[in-house]
mmCIF file of C-alpha atoms and ligand atoms in Angstrom:
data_model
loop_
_atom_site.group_PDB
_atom_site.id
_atom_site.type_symbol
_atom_site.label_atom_id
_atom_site.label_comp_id
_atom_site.label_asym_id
_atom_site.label_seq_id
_atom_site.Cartn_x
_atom_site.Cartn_y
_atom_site.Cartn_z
ATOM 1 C CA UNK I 196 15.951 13.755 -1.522
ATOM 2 C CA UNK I 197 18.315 11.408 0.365
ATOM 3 C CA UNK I 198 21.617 9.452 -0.904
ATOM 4 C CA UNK I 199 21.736 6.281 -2.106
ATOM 5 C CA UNK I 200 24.245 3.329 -2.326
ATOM 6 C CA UNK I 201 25.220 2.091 -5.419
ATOM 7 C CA UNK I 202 26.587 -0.640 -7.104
ATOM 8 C CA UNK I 203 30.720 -0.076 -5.959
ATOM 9 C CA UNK I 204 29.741 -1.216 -2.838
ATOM 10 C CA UNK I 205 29.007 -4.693 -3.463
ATOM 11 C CA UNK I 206 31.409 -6.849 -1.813
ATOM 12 C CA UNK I 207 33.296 -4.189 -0.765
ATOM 13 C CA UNK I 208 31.542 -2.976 2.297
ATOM 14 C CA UNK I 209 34.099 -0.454 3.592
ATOM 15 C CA UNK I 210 31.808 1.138 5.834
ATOM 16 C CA UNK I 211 33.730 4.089 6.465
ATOM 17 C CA UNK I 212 30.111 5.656 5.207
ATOM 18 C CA UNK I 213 28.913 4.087 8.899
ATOM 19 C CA UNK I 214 31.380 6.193 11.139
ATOM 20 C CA UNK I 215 30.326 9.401 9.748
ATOM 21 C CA UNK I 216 26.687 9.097 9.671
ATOM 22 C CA UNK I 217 24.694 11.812 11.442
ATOM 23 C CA UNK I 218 21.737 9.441 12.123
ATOM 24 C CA UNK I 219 22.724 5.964 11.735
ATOM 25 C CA UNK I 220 20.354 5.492 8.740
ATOM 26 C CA UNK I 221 22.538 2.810 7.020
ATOM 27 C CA UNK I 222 21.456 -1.001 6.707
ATOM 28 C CA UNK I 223 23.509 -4.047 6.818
ATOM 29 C CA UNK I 224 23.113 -6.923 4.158
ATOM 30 C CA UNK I 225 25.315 -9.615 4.123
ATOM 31 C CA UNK I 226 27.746 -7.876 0.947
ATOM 32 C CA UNK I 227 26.011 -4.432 0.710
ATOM 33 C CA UNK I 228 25.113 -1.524 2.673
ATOM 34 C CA UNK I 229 21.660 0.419 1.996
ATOM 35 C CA UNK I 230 20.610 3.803 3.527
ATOM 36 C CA UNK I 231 17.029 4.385 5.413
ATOM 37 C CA UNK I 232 16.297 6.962 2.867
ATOM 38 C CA UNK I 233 13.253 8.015 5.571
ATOM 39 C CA UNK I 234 16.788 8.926 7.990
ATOM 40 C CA UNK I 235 19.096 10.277 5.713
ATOM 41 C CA UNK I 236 19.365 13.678 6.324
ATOM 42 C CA UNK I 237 21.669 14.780 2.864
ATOM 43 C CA UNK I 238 24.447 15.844 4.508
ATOM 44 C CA UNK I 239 26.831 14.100 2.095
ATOM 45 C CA UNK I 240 29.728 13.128 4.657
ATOM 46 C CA UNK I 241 29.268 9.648 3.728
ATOM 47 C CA UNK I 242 29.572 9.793 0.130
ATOM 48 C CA UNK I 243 33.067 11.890 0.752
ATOM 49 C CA UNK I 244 34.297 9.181 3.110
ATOM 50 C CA UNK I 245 33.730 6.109 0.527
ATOM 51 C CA UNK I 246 36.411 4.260 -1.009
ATOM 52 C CA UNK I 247 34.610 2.694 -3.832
ATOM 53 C CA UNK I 248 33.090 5.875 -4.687
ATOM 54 C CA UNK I 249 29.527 4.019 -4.267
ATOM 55 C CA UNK I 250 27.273 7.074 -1.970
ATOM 56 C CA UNK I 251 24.994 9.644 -4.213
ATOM 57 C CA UNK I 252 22.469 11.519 -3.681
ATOM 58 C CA UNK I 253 19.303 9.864 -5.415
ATOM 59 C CA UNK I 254 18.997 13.119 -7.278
ATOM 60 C CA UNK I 255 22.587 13.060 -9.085
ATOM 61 C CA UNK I 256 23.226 9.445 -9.319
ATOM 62 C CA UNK I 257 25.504 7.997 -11.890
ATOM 63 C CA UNK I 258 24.128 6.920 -15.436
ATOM 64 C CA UNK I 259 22.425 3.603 -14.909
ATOM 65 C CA UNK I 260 22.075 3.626 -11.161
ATOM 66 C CA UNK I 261 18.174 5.052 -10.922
ATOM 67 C CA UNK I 262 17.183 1.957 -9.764
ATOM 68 C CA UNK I 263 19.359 1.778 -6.549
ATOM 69 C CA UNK I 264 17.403 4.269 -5.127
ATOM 70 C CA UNK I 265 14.177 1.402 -5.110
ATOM 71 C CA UNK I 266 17.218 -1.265 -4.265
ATOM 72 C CA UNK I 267 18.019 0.776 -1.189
ATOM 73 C CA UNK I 268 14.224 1.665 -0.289
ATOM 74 C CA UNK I 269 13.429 -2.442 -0.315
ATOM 75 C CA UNK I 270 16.495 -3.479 1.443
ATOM 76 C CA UNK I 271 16.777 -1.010 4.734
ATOM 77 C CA UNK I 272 13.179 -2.290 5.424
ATOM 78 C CA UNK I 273 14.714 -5.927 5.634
ATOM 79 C CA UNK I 274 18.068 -5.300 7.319
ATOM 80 C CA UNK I 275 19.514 -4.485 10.297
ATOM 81 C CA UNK I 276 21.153 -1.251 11.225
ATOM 82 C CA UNK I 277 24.806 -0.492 11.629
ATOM 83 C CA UNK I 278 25.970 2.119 13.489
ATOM 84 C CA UNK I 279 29.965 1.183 13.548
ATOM 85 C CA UNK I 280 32.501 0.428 10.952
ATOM 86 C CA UNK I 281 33.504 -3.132 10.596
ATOM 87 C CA UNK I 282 36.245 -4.389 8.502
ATOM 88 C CA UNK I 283 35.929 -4.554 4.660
ATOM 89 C CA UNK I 284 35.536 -7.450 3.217
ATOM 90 C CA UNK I 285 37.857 -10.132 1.963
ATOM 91 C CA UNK I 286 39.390 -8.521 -1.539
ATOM 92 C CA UNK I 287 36.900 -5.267 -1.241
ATOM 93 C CA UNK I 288 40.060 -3.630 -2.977
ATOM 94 C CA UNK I 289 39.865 -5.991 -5.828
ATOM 95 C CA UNK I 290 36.117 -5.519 -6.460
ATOM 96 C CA UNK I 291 36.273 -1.607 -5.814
ATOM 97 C CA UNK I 292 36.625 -0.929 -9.693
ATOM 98 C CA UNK I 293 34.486 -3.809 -10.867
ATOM 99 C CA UNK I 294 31.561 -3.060 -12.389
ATOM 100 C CA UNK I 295 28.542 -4.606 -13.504
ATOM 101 C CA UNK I 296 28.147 -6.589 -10.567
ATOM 102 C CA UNK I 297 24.545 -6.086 -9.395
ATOM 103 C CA UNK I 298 23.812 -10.027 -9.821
ATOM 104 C CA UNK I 299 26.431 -10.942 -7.110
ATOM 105 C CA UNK I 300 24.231 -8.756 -4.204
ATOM 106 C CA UNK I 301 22.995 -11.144 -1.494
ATOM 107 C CA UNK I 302 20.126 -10.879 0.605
HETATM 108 FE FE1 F3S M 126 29.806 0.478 0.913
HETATM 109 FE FE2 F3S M 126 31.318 2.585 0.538
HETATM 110 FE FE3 F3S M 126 29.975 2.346 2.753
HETATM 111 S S1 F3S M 126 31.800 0.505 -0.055
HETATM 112 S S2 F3S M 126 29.877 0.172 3.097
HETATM 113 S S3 F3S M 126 29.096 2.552 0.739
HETATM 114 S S4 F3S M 126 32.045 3.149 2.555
#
């Protein structure tokens, strides 16, 4: 089993997930990060370290998030990685407790 990202981090993108990462396995997109669930090593740092409270792993993932774990799996085959934090994004404290936001992700 690996972690996943889930919906909190859309256009948020805090990426203090990226600094603690034991094996670089997250992706960037251009409002969402994903995680190379082939890399991720379940160590759990990252989901401590996030702000919007958006990192599980696949197996305890909040009610309504099972299909993040396919979201992730398509995505870190398309994007880049990122191996250092960058800044948030413009009002990634405003969307942090939005919800129901999966239709604003961009690819
Ligand atoms: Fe996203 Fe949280 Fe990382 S908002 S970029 S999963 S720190």
């Amino acid at each position: 089993m690996a972690h996943i990202v889930t919906e909190g981090c859309i256009n948020c993108k805090y990426t203090c997930c990226v600094s603690v990462c034991p094996t670089d396995c997250f992706r960037e997109g251009p409002n969402f990060l994903a995680i190379d669930q082939s890399e991720c090593v379940d160590c759990s740092m990252c989901a401590r370290e996030c702000p919007a409270g958006a990192v599980h792993p696949e197996s305890a993932a909040p009610i309504g998030s099972c299909h993040f774990a396919r979201i992730n799996m398509e995505l870190a085959m398309l994007w880049p990685a990122v191996r250092a934090r960058r800044d948030r994004l413009r009002c990634a404290d405003r969307w942090r407790s939005v919800r129901r936001k999966l239709h604003l992700l961009r690819i």
